[in-house]
mmCIF file of C-alpha atoms in Angstrom:
data_model
loop_
_atom_site.group_PDB
_atom_site.id
_atom_site.type_symbol
_atom_site.label_atom_id
_atom_site.label_comp_id
_atom_site.label_asym_id
_atom_site.label_seq_id
_atom_site.Cartn_x
_atom_site.Cartn_y
_atom_site.Cartn_z
ATOM 1 C CA MET A 4 78.317 139.607 89.933
ATOM 2 C CA ALA A 5 81.719 138.171 89.064
ATOM 3 C CA GLY A 6 80.919 134.816 90.652
ATOM 4 C CA GLU A 7 77.723 134.375 88.647
ATOM 5 C CA ARG A 8 79.428 135.526 85.486
ATOM 6 C CA GLY A 9 82.100 132.853 85.930
ATOM 7 C CA GLY A 10 79.677 130.114 86.894
ATOM 8 C CA GLY A 11 77.565 130.277 83.765
ATOM 9 C CA SER A 12 74.067 128.846 83.583
ATOM 10 C CA ALA A 13 72.768 125.366 83.917
ATOM 11 C CA GLY A 14 71.902 125.365 80.259
ATOM 12 C CA LEU A 15 70.103 122.846 78.076
ATOM 13 C CA PRO A 16 70.992 119.157 77.794
ATOM 14 C CA GLY A 17 72.932 119.835 74.631
ATOM 15 C CA GLN A 18 74.974 122.475 76.373
ATOM 16 C CA ALA A 19 75.653 120.048 79.236
ATOM 17 C CA ARG A 20 77.035 117.521 76.744
ATOM 18 C CA ILE A 21 79.297 120.199 75.283
ATOM 19 C CA SER A 22 80.501 121.082 78.782
ATOM 20 C CA LEU A 23 81.207 117.436 79.571
ATOM 21 C CA GLY A 24 83.231 117.159 76.389
ATOM 22 C CA ALA A 25 85.147 120.268 77.367
ATOM 23 C CA ALA A 26 85.864 118.756 80.769
ATOM 24 C CA LEU A 27 87.247 115.595 79.183
ATOM 25 C CA ARG A 28 89.427 117.692 76.879
ATOM 26 C CA THR A 29 91.758 119.201 79.461
ATOM 27 C CA GLY A 30 93.312 121.511 76.889
ATOM 28 C CA SER A 31 96.594 123.246 77.522
ATOM 29 C CA ASP A 32 95.914 124.454 81.064
ATOM 30 C CA ARG A 33 98.596 122.783 83.132
ATOM 31 C CA THR A 34 96.731 123.171 86.420
ATOM 32 C CA VAL A 35 93.739 121.169 85.174
ATOM 33 C CA VAL A 36 96.014 118.529 83.646
ATOM 34 C CA ALA A 37 97.962 118.279 86.912
ATOM 35 C CA LEU A 38 94.753 117.842 88.923
ATOM 36 C CA TYR A 39 93.604 114.986 86.729
ATOM 37 C CA ALA A 40 97.054 113.385 86.750
ATOM 38 C CA ILE A 41 97.645 113.427 90.504
ATOM 39 C CA THR A 42 94.064 112.294 91.208
ATOM 40 C CA PHE A 43 94.309 109.276 88.894
ATOM 41 C CA LEU A 44 97.776 108.500 90.250
ATOM 42 C CA LEU A 45 96.525 108.460 93.848
ATOM 43 C CA VAL A 46 93.464 106.360 92.984
ATOM 44 C CA GLY A 47 95.529 103.883 90.956
ATOM 45 C CA PHE A 48 98.095 103.562 93.732
ATOM 46 C CA GLY A 49 95.286 103.136 96.242
ATOM 47 C CA LEU A 50 93.705 100.297 94.266
ATOM 48 C CA ILE A 51 97.030 98.455 94.174
ATOM 49 C CA MET A 52 97.523 98.854 97.922
ATOM 50 C CA VAL A 53 93.925 97.846 98.708
ATOM 51 C CA LEU A 54 94.444 94.706 96.622
ATOM 52 C CA SER A 55 97.551 93.855 98.613
ATOM 53 C CA SER A 56 96.413 94.871 102.103
ATOM 54 C CA SER A 57 92.906 93.349 101.926
ATOM 55 C CA SER A 58 93.724 90.033 100.259
ATOM 56 C CA ILE A 59 94.050 87.973 103.457
ATOM 57 C CA THR A 60 91.071 89.440 105.322
ATOM 58 C CA SER A 61 88.947 89.087 102.165
ATOM 59 C CA TYR A 62 89.924 85.447 101.842
ATOM 60 C CA VAL A 63 89.170 84.767 105.514
ATOM 61 C CA ALA A 64 85.749 86.402 105.014
ATOM 62 C CA ASP A 65 85.026 83.959 102.137
ATOM 63 C CA GLU A 66 85.228 86.742 99.534
ATOM 64 C CA GLY A 67 88.320 85.405 97.791
ATOM 65 C CA PHE A 68 91.667 87.166 97.663
ATOM 66 C CA PHE A 69 90.213 89.863 95.391
ATOM 67 C CA GLY A 70 86.999 90.595 97.318
ATOM 68 C CA GLY A 71 88.125 93.880 98.874
ATOM 69 C CA PHE A 72 89.795 95.000 95.664
ATOM 70 C CA TRP A 73 86.711 94.460 93.515
ATOM 71 C CA LYS A 74 84.588 96.462 95.946
ATOM 72 C CA GLN A 75 87.025 99.373 95.870
ATOM 73 C CA ALA A 76 87.404 99.152 92.082
ATOM 74 C CA THR A 77 83.616 99.251 91.703
ATOM 75 C CA PHE A 78 83.402 102.456 93.711
ATOM 76 C CA ALA A 79 86.275 103.918 91.704
ATOM 77 C CA LEU A 80 84.269 103.188 88.537
ATOM 78 C CA ILE A 81 81.356 105.071 90.121
ATOM 79 C CA GLY A 82 83.436 107.938 91.489
ATOM 80 C CA ILE A 83 85.455 108.752 88.376
ATOM 81 C CA PRO A 84 82.401 109.453 86.157
ATOM 82 C CA LEU A 85 80.923 111.539 88.985
ATOM 83 C CA MET A 86 84.177 113.478 89.127
ATOM 84 C CA LEU A 87 84.008 114.121 85.377
ATOM 85 C CA ILE A 88 80.383 115.234 85.631
ATOM 86 C CA ALA A 89 81.190 117.546 88.547
ATOM 87 C CA ALA A 90 84.100 118.967 86.566
ATOM 88 C CA ALA A 91 81.773 119.670 83.628
ATOM 89 C CA LEU A 92 78.981 121.319 85.596
ATOM 90 C CA PRO A 93 78.962 125.138 85.628
ATOM 91 C CA LEU A 94 79.739 126.745 88.969
ATOM 92 C CA ALA A 95 76.286 128.329 88.984
ATOM 93 C CA PHE A 96 74.853 124.839 89.481
ATOM 94 C CA TRP A 97 76.622 124.417 92.831
ATOM 95 C CA LYS A 98 75.736 127.946 93.936
ATOM 96 C CA ARG A 99 72.087 127.514 93.033
ATOM 97 C CA TRP A 100 71.603 124.189 94.827
ATOM 98 C CA ALA A 101 74.017 124.629 97.762
ATOM 99 C CA TRP A 102 71.301 125.059 100.394
ATOM 100 C CA TRP A 103 69.417 122.015 99.125
ATOM 101 C CA PHE A 104 72.618 119.933 99.118
ATOM 102 C CA LEU A 105 73.336 120.897 102.734
ATOM 103 C CA GLY A 106 69.798 120.011 103.788
ATOM 104 C CA LEU A 107 69.995 116.681 101.976
ATOM 105 C CA GLY A 108 73.372 115.943 103.566
ATOM 106 C CA ILE A 109 71.999 116.557 107.051
ATOM 107 C CA VAL A 110 68.938 114.389 106.363
ATOM 108 C CA LEU A 111 71.140 111.550 105.103
ATOM 109 C CA GLN A 112 73.329 111.832 108.195
ATOM 110 C CA LEU A 113 70.264 111.621 110.430
ATOM 111 C CA LEU A 114 69.467 108.246 108.845
ATOM 112 C CA VAL A 115 72.203 106.710 111.006
ATOM 113 C CA PHE A 116 69.839 107.116 113.972
ATOM 114 C CA THR A 117 67.090 105.130 112.255
ATOM 115 C CA PRO A 118 66.926 101.326 111.930
ATOM 116 C CA LEU A 119 69.134 101.760 108.856
ATOM 117 C CA GLY A 120 72.030 102.919 111.037
ATOM 118 C CA ILE A 121 74.744 100.520 112.200
ATOM 119 C CA ASP A 122 77.613 100.741 114.699
ATOM 120 C CA VAL A 123 81.174 100.357 113.425
ATOM 121 C CA TYR A 124 83.920 100.249 116.090
ATOM 122 C CA GLY A 125 81.632 102.047 118.538
ATOM 123 C CA ASN A 126 80.684 104.865 116.126
ATOM 124 C CA ARG A 127 77.192 105.136 114.671
ATOM 125 C CA ASN A 128 78.129 106.814 111.414
ATOM 126 C CA TRP A 129 77.005 104.250 108.827
ATOM 127 C CA ILE A 130 73.774 103.164 107.180
ATOM 128 C CA GLN A 131 73.139 99.773 105.635
ATOM 129 C CA ILE A 132 70.494 98.801 103.090
ATOM 130 C CA GLY A 133 70.689 95.120 102.275
ATOM 131 C CA GLY A 134 74.287 94.351 101.434
ATOM 132 C CA PHE A 135 75.129 98.004 100.700
ATOM 133 C CA SER A 136 76.625 100.236 103.409
ATOM 134 C CA ALA A 137 77.514 103.913 103.190
ATOM 135 C CA GLN A 138 78.894 106.709 105.373
ATOM 136 C CA PRO A 139 76.628 109.774 104.952
ATOM 137 C CA SER A 140 79.109 112.112 106.640
ATOM 138 C CA GLU A 141 81.325 111.915 103.549
ATOM 139 C CA ALA A 142 78.576 113.418 101.385
ATOM 140 C CA LEU A 143 77.874 115.971 104.113
ATOM 141 C CA LYS A 144 81.484 117.174 103.925
ATOM 142 C CA LEU A 145 81.105 118.115 100.257
ATOM 143 C CA ALA A 146 77.674 119.683 100.774
ATOM 144 C CA LEU A 147 78.965 121.753 103.707
ATOM 145 C CA VAL A 148 82.010 123.150 101.937
ATOM 146 C CA VAL A 149 80.012 124.099 98.814
ATOM 147 C CA TRP A 150 77.396 125.758 101.028
ATOM 148 C CA ILE A 151 80.053 127.761 102.908
ATOM 149 C CA GLY A 152 81.504 129.037 99.638
ATOM 150 C CA THR A 153 78.057 130.054 98.410
ATOM 151 C CA VAL A 154 77.177 131.899 101.628
ATOM 152 C CA LEU A 155 80.511 133.751 101.777
ATOM 153 C CA LEU A 156 80.087 134.906 98.174
ATOM 154 C CA ARG A 157 76.563 136.182 98.752
ATOM 155 C CA LYS A 158 77.525 137.957 101.990
ATOM 156 C CA GLU A 159 80.700 139.456 100.529
ATOM 157 C CA PRO A 160 79.710 143.125 101.121
ATOM 158 C CA LEU A 161 79.035 142.351 104.801
ATOM 159 C CA LEU A 162 82.221 140.413 105.563
ATOM 160 C CA GLY A 163 84.661 141.994 107.974
ATOM 161 C CA ARG A 164 82.050 142.181 110.733
ATOM 162 C CA MET A 165 82.156 139.181 113.045
ATOM 163 C CA ARG A 166 78.396 138.803 113.287
ATOM 164 C CA HIS A 167 78.050 138.405 109.532
ATOM 165 C CA GLU A 168 81.119 136.159 109.306
ATOM 166 C CA MET A 169 79.724 133.833 111.973
ATOM 167 C CA ILE A 170 76.070 133.790 110.879
ATOM 168 C CA PRO A 171 74.932 131.535 109.245
ATOM 169 C CA VAL A 172 78.213 129.752 108.431
ATOM 170 C CA ILE A 173 79.031 128.795 112.021
ATOM 171 C CA LEU A 174 75.767 129.599 113.760
ATOM 172 C CA PRO A 175 73.823 127.507 112.969
ATOM 173 C CA GLY A 176 75.180 125.905 109.761
ATOM 174 C CA ALA A 177 78.460 124.243 110.739
ATOM 175 C CA LEU A 178 77.297 123.530 114.293
ATOM 176 C CA ILE A 179 74.296 121.582 113.007
ATOM 177 C CA ALA A 180 76.351 119.669 110.428
ATOM 178 C CA LEU A 181 79.109 118.779 112.896
ATOM 179 C CA GLY A 182 76.602 118.130 115.663
ATOM 180 C CA VAL A 183 74.672 115.429 113.796
ATOM 181 C CA VAL A 184 77.964 113.631 113.095
ATOM 182 C CA LEU A 185 79.119 113.997 116.701
ATOM 183 C CA LEU A 186 75.861 112.474 117.917
ATOM 184 C CA GLY A 187 77.136 109.263 116.339
ATOM 185 C CA ARG A 188 80.319 109.556 118.478
ATOM 186 C CA ASP A 189 82.613 109.893 115.446
ATOM 187 C CA LEU A 190 84.982 112.539 116.824
ATOM 188 C CA GLY A 191 87.659 111.814 114.195
ATOM 189 C CA THR A 192 85.337 112.763 111.323
ATOM 190 C CA VAL A 193 84.144 115.817 113.266
ATOM 191 C CA LEU A 194 87.739 117.018 113.683
ATOM 192 C CA VAL A 195 88.326 116.720 109.929
ATOM 193 C CA MET A 196 85.081 118.572 109.189
ATOM 194 C CA ALA A 197 85.943 121.318 111.691
ATOM 195 C CA ALA A 198 89.350 121.806 110.081
ATOM 196 C CA MET A 199 87.647 121.876 106.674
ATOM 197 C CA VAL A 200 85.269 124.617 107.828
ATOM 198 C CA ILE A 201 88.140 126.734 109.164
ATOM 199 C CA GLY A 202 90.094 126.132 105.948
ATOM 200 C CA ALA A 203 87.165 127.223 103.777
ATOM 201 C CA MET A 204 86.687 130.359 105.853
ATOM 202 C CA TYR A 205 90.400 131.191 105.870
ATOM 203 C CA PHE A 206 90.793 130.889 102.110
ATOM 204 C CA GLY A 207 87.416 132.603 101.717
ATOM 205 C CA GLY A 208 88.887 135.724 103.278
ATOM 206 C CA ILE A 209 87.357 135.724 106.770
ATOM 207 C CA SER A 210 89.049 138.043 109.296
ATOM 208 C CA TRP A 211 91.704 136.701 111.649
ATOM 209 C CA LYS A 212 89.678 137.830 114.654
ATOM 210 C CA THR A 213 86.736 135.642 113.663
ATOM 211 C CA LEU A 214 88.999 132.734 112.802
ATOM 212 C CA GLY A 215 90.672 133.028 116.206
ATOM 213 C CA VAL A 216 87.344 132.928 118.026
ATOM 214 C CA ILE A 217 86.232 129.901 116.005
ATOM 215 C CA ALA A 218 89.526 128.058 116.579
ATOM 216 C CA LEU A 219 89.445 128.755 120.333
ATOM 217 C CA GLY A 220 85.849 127.562 120.577
ATOM 218 C CA GLY A 221 86.737 124.447 118.610
ATOM 219 C CA MET A 222 89.669 123.576 120.856
ATOM 220 C CA LEU A 223 87.579 123.990 124.003
ATOM 221 C CA ALA A 224 84.901 121.754 122.480
ATOM 222 C CA VAL A 225 87.475 119.055 121.663
ATOM 223 C CA VAL A 226 88.823 119.132 125.225
ATOM 224 C CA PHE A 227 85.285 118.805 126.584
ATOM 225 C CA PHE A 228 84.339 115.852 124.378
ATOM 226 C CA VAL A 229 87.607 114.038 125.129
ATOM 227 C CA LEU A 230 87.313 114.509 128.896
ATOM 228 C CA THR A 231 83.676 113.374 128.926
ATOM 229 C CA SER A 232 84.360 110.126 127.044
ATOM 230 C CA GLU A 233 86.148 107.322 128.857
ATOM 231 C CA ASN A 234 87.159 105.617 125.595
ATOM 232 C CA ARG A 235 88.621 108.800 124.073
ATOM 233 C CA LEU A 236 90.412 109.684 127.295
ATOM 234 C CA ASN A 237 91.906 106.200 127.540
ATOM 235 C CA ARG A 238 93.141 106.447 123.947
ATOM 236 C CA LEU A 239 94.766 109.802 124.665
ATOM 237 C CA LEU A 240 96.375 108.609 127.905
ATOM 238 C CA GLY A 241 97.489 105.387 126.234
ATOM 239 C CA HIS A 242 99.107 107.372 123.434
ATOM 240 C CA ALA A 243 100.854 109.638 125.957
ATOM 241 C CA SER A 244 102.248 106.592 127.792
ATOM 242 C CA GLY A 245 103.605 105.036 124.612
ATOM 243 C CA ASN A 246 100.742 102.549 124.088
ATOM 244 C CA GLU A 247 102.077 100.172 126.732
ATOM 245 C CA ASP A 248 98.790 98.243 126.814
ATOM 246 C CA TYR A 249 99.948 95.759 124.203
ATOM 247 C CA SER A 250 96.916 93.468 124.379
ATOM 248 C CA GLY A 251 94.394 96.322 124.607
ATOM 249 C CA LEU A 252 94.239 99.819 123.122
ATOM 250 C CA GLY A 253 97.939 99.680 122.221
ATOM 251 C CA TRP A 254 97.580 96.654 119.926
ATOM 252 C CA GLN A 255 96.753 98.536 116.718
ATOM 253 C CA PRO A 256 99.190 101.481 117.008
ATOM 254 C CA LEU A 257 102.051 99.215 118.083
ATOM 255 C CA HIS A 258 101.522 96.740 115.231
ATOM 256 C CA GLY A 259 101.292 99.690 112.850
ATOM 257 C CA LEU A 260 104.677 100.965 113.979
ATOM 258 C CA TRP A 261 106.172 97.479 113.785
ATOM 259 C CA ALA A 262 104.906 97.129 110.224
ATOM 260 C CA LEU A 263 106.515 100.431 109.256
ATOM 261 C CA ALA A 264 109.784 99.488 110.942
ATOM 262 C CA GLY A 265 109.802 96.081 109.255
ATOM 263 C CA GLY A 266 109.799 97.690 105.822
ATOM 264 C CA GLY A 267 113.177 99.356 106.135
ATOM 265 C CA LEU A 268 114.311 101.527 103.258
ATOM 266 C CA PHE A 269 112.987 99.551 100.286
ATOM 267 C CA GLY A 270 110.299 97.363 101.880
ATOM 268 C CA VAL A 271 109.669 93.643 101.856
ATOM 269 C CA GLY A 272 108.067 93.800 98.420
ATOM 270 C CA LEU A 273 104.538 94.358 97.187
ATOM 271 C CA GLY A 274 102.262 91.689 98.668
ATOM 272 C CA GLY A 275 104.864 90.555 101.213
ATOM 273 C CA SER A 276 103.396 92.168 104.336
ATOM 274 C CA LYS A 277 103.218 90.048 107.491
ATOM 275 C CA ALA A 278 101.079 92.551 109.399
ATOM 276 C CA LYS A 279 98.118 92.093 107.049
ATOM 277 C CA TRP A 280 97.827 88.445 108.143
ATOM 278 C CA SER A 281 95.267 89.494 110.789
ATOM 279 C CA TRP A 282 97.911 91.122 112.995
ATOM 280 C CA LEU A 283 96.999 94.726 112.141
ATOM 281 C CA PRO A 284 93.326 95.767 112.430
ATOM 282 C CA ALA A 285 92.016 97.925 109.554
ATOM 283 C CA ALA A 286 95.097 97.138 107.476
ATOM 284 C CA ASP A 287 93.301 98.115 104.261
ATOM 285 C CA ASN A 288 91.630 101.179 105.756
ATOM 286 C CA ASP A 289 92.841 103.396 108.615
ATOM 287 C CA TYR A 290 96.259 101.715 108.729
ATOM 288 C CA ILE A 291 96.946 101.181 105.040
ATOM 289 C CA PHE A 292 99.903 103.579 105.282
ATOM 290 C CA ALA A 293 101.589 101.058 107.598
ATOM 291 C CA ILE A 294 101.244 98.395 104.871
ATOM 292 C CA VAL A 295 102.670 100.863 102.343
ATOM 293 C CA GLY A 296 105.680 101.373 104.592
ATOM 294 C CA GLU A 297 106.128 97.660 105.207
ATOM 295 C CA GLU A 298 105.841 96.541 101.593
ATOM 296 C CA LEU A 299 107.386 99.532 99.799
ATOM 297 C CA GLY A 300 109.638 100.812 102.563
ATOM 298 C CA LEU A 301 110.564 104.370 103.419
ATOM 299 C CA ILE A 302 110.776 105.143 99.693
ATOM 300 C CA GLY A 303 107.151 104.143 99.139
ATOM 301 C CA ALA A 304 105.951 106.015 102.223
ATOM 302 C CA LEU A 305 107.736 109.181 101.108
ATOM 303 C CA LEU A 306 106.227 108.762 97.647
ATOM 304 C CA VAL A 307 102.724 108.843 99.162
ATOM 305 C CA ILE A 308 103.576 111.979 101.124
ATOM 306 C CA ALA A 309 105.058 113.560 97.989
ATOM 307 C CA MET A 310 101.853 112.928 96.030
ATOM 308 C CA PHE A 311 99.784 114.744 98.645
ATOM 309 C CA VAL A 312 102.310 117.586 98.702
ATOM 310 C CA VAL A 313 101.969 117.920 94.922
ATOM 311 C CA LEU A 314 98.178 117.909 95.268
ATOM 312 C CA THR A 315 98.514 120.698 97.838
ATOM 313 C CA VAL A 316 100.659 122.834 95.549
ATOM 314 C CA VAL A 317 98.297 122.375 92.599
ATOM 315 C CA MET A 318 95.216 123.217 94.672
ATOM 316 C CA LEU A 319 96.901 126.321 96.088
ATOM 317 C CA ARG A 320 97.478 127.419 92.510
ATOM 318 C CA VAL A 321 93.773 126.884 91.785
ATOM 319 C CA ILE A 322 92.939 129.122 94.756
ATOM 320 C CA THR A 323 95.188 131.934 93.531
ATOM 321 C CA ARG A 324 93.584 131.810 90.061
ATOM 322 C CA ALA A 325 89.958 131.456 91.212
ATOM 323 C CA ARG A 326 87.469 134.004 89.931
ATOM 324 C CA ASP A 327 85.687 134.746 93.188
ATOM 325 C CA ARG A 328 85.356 134.036 96.899
ATOM 326 C CA PHE A 329 83.244 130.936 96.209
ATOM 327 C CA GLY A 330 86.057 129.227 94.318
ATOM 328 C CA LYS A 331 88.709 130.142 96.883
ATOM 329 C CA ALA A 332 86.595 128.958 99.826
ATOM 330 C CA VAL A 333 85.497 125.672 98.229
ATOM 331 C CA VAL A 334 88.963 124.693 97.010
ATOM 332 C CA GLY A 335 90.482 125.736 100.351
ATOM 333 C CA GLY A 336 87.970 123.595 102.222
ATOM 334 C CA VAL A 337 88.522 120.574 99.972
ATOM 335 C CA LEU A 338 92.288 121.056 100.310
ATOM 336 C CA VAL A 339 92.125 120.929 104.107
ATOM 337 C CA TRP A 340 89.637 118.038 103.957
ATOM 338 C CA ILE A 341 91.653 115.733 101.690
ATOM 339 C CA VAL A 342 95.257 116.719 102.402
ATOM 340 C CA GLY A 343 94.628 117.534 106.061
ATOM 341 C CA GLN A 344 92.918 114.187 106.603
ATOM 342 C CA ALA A 345 95.793 112.458 104.809
ATOM 343 C CA PHE A 346 98.361 113.898 107.186
ATOM 344 C CA ILE A 347 96.164 113.177 110.218
ATOM 345 C CA ASN A 348 95.977 109.553 109.056
ATOM 346 C CA ILE A 349 99.732 109.386 108.493
ATOM 347 C CA GLY A 350 100.342 111.094 111.845
ATOM 348 C CA VAL A 351 98.255 108.437 113.601
ATOM 349 C CA VAL A 352 100.146 105.593 111.927
ATOM 350 C CA ILE A 353 103.600 106.996 112.772
ATOM 351 C CA GLY A 354 102.519 107.677 116.353
ATOM 352 C CA VAL A 355 102.272 111.470 116.340
ATOM 353 C CA PHE A 356 98.521 111.431 117.107
ATOM 354 C CA PRO A 357 96.334 109.006 119.046
ATOM 355 C CA VAL A 358 94.098 106.683 117.035
ATOM 356 C CA LEU A 359 91.316 108.797 115.476
ATOM 357 C CA GLY A 360 89.779 106.385 112.969
ATOM 358 C CA VAL A 361 90.069 108.421 109.769
ATOM 359 C CA PRO A 362 91.105 106.780 106.452
ATOM 360 C CA LEU A 363 93.780 107.884 104.012
ATOM 361 C CA PRO A 364 91.855 109.750 101.269
ATOM 362 C CA LEU A 365 91.864 108.212 97.768
ATOM 363 C CA ILE A 366 94.026 105.323 98.976
ATOM 364 C CA SER A 367 92.294 103.547 101.877
ATOM 365 C CA ALA A 368 89.493 101.064 101.267
ATOM 366 C CA GLY A 369 86.106 102.703 101.653
ATOM 367 C CA GLY A 370 83.656 103.263 98.839
ATOM 368 C CA THR A 371 81.710 106.260 100.179
ATOM 369 C CA ALA A 372 84.885 108.146 101.057
ATOM 370 C CA LEU A 373 86.398 107.470 97.633
ATOM 371 C CA VAL A 374 83.289 108.612 95.743
ATOM 372 C CA ALA A 375 82.962 111.754 97.896
ATOM 373 C CA CYS A 376 86.630 112.700 97.457
ATOM 374 C CA LEU A 377 86.509 112.166 93.690
ATOM 375 C CA THR A 378 83.327 114.244 93.368
ATOM 376 C CA ALA A 379 84.897 117.004 95.477
ATOM 377 C CA LEU A 380 87.966 116.998 93.233
ATOM 378 C CA GLY A 381 85.609 117.259 90.261
ATOM 379 C CA VAL A 382 84.249 120.486 91.747
ATOM 380 C CA VAL A 383 87.839 121.677 92.224
ATOM 381 C CA ILE A 384 88.589 120.918 88.568
ATOM 382 C CA SER A 385 85.505 122.883 87.538
ATOM 383 C CA ILE A 386 86.780 125.848 89.558
ATOM 384 C CA ALA A 387 90.242 125.399 88.026
ATOM 385 C CA ARG A 388 88.787 125.472 84.504
ATOM 386 C CA ASP A 389 86.777 128.584 85.330
ATOM 387 C CA GLY A 390 89.884 130.146 86.879
ATOM 388 C CA ALA A 391 91.873 129.491 83.724
ATOM 389 C CA GLN A 392 89.135 131.182 81.703
ATOM 390 C CA TYR A 393 89.124 134.089 84.152
ATOM 391 C CA GLN A 394 92.892 134.550 83.823
ATOM 392 C CA HIS A 395 92.494 134.522 80.036
ATOM 393 C CA GLU A 396 89.806 137.205 80.286
ATOM 394 C CA LEU A 397 92.046 139.330 82.510
ATOM 395 C CA ALA A 398 94.918 138.989 80.040
ATOM 396 C CA GLU A 399 92.693 140.008 77.143
ATOM 397 C CA ALA A 400 91.306 142.960 79.104
ATOM 398 C CA GLY A 401 94.840 144.034 79.988
ATOM 399 C CA GLY A 402 95.883 143.763 76.347
ATOM 400 C CA ARG A 403 92.976 145.923 75.215
ATOM 401 C CA THR A 404 93.738 148.516 77.871
ATOM 402 C CA SER A 405 97.379 148.787 76.868
ATOM 403 C CA THR A 406 96.591 149.064 73.143
ATOM 404 C CA PRO A 407 97.015 152.717 72.008
#
């Protein structure tokens, strides 16, 4: 099969070291180079903004001005090697272990309902062991998208019939994965995961009829879960009324908009934010884009948007060059996950959407999210490298065919 031919084998330890070296040597493929460049640029920019936006809250929490920054930098030092390892692994590795990864991701997510689980802003989506906390749903995102790609590749001859396109990707796979996250009341993360699933299936070549049924079912589910939750309904109604409840649910979105407006065109300067002085909740996380706008102005905010647009263009190129349905589905899912979540986060800050509680990928503070995103981009780089090899093989085959 083409997918297995492109993925290679797991190989011996020596072969793994050679593959890792090949991953570090990006070569002349511009797509791989661009992926590395934009990823490191976003992470570097994020570290700078976390340092600025978290300095006051870290100091108040007796962690010093650099407390939040050192935490984020530590996770970046964990995530970058994992990204390089993921980029070096053959695609066959992900295909072979996809089912196990999904099972592990679901088990980890279920830990939030044990004594290890903790509530954060009303959502039970975190576990804590000693002084270490983590968000299992971030790992579940990566496991789910790799599993979807694997299933679509293996069922390729049967695709085109709704029953085979829905089972087992939607029924029961995605429903179980999204359901265990929704049990923790984290609707924002569920929305991102649902969009990721649809993105993976769209780029994986699923029929429009099936996609339409899935999208309609998803929208009805969202309406149901909003109407049956007083907190979610109040957030939606508050957003529709312009967040007039200044001292209540409107506090965060209004202060976010004021921070953006205070930045003007060029901003008040890096480190000069007033909103981060305990006026804006989650200034280093969900609302870090507001601090970007305040300190770096409209220019800085547009720069962030431009970086995600560039990432989108590069990942779309990876999809067009991918060897098989697995690569297209996985990269498409990761694209919707990271870039889609970025624009949801930005939309919340500028007032387009109600508060959903999702961070800005690669930029917001949050160690688990950063590590998961970097590992996912490592898988994308692995697919990009395989795609470059595939294009080279096609060119050579074409050259041989045209030779008299």
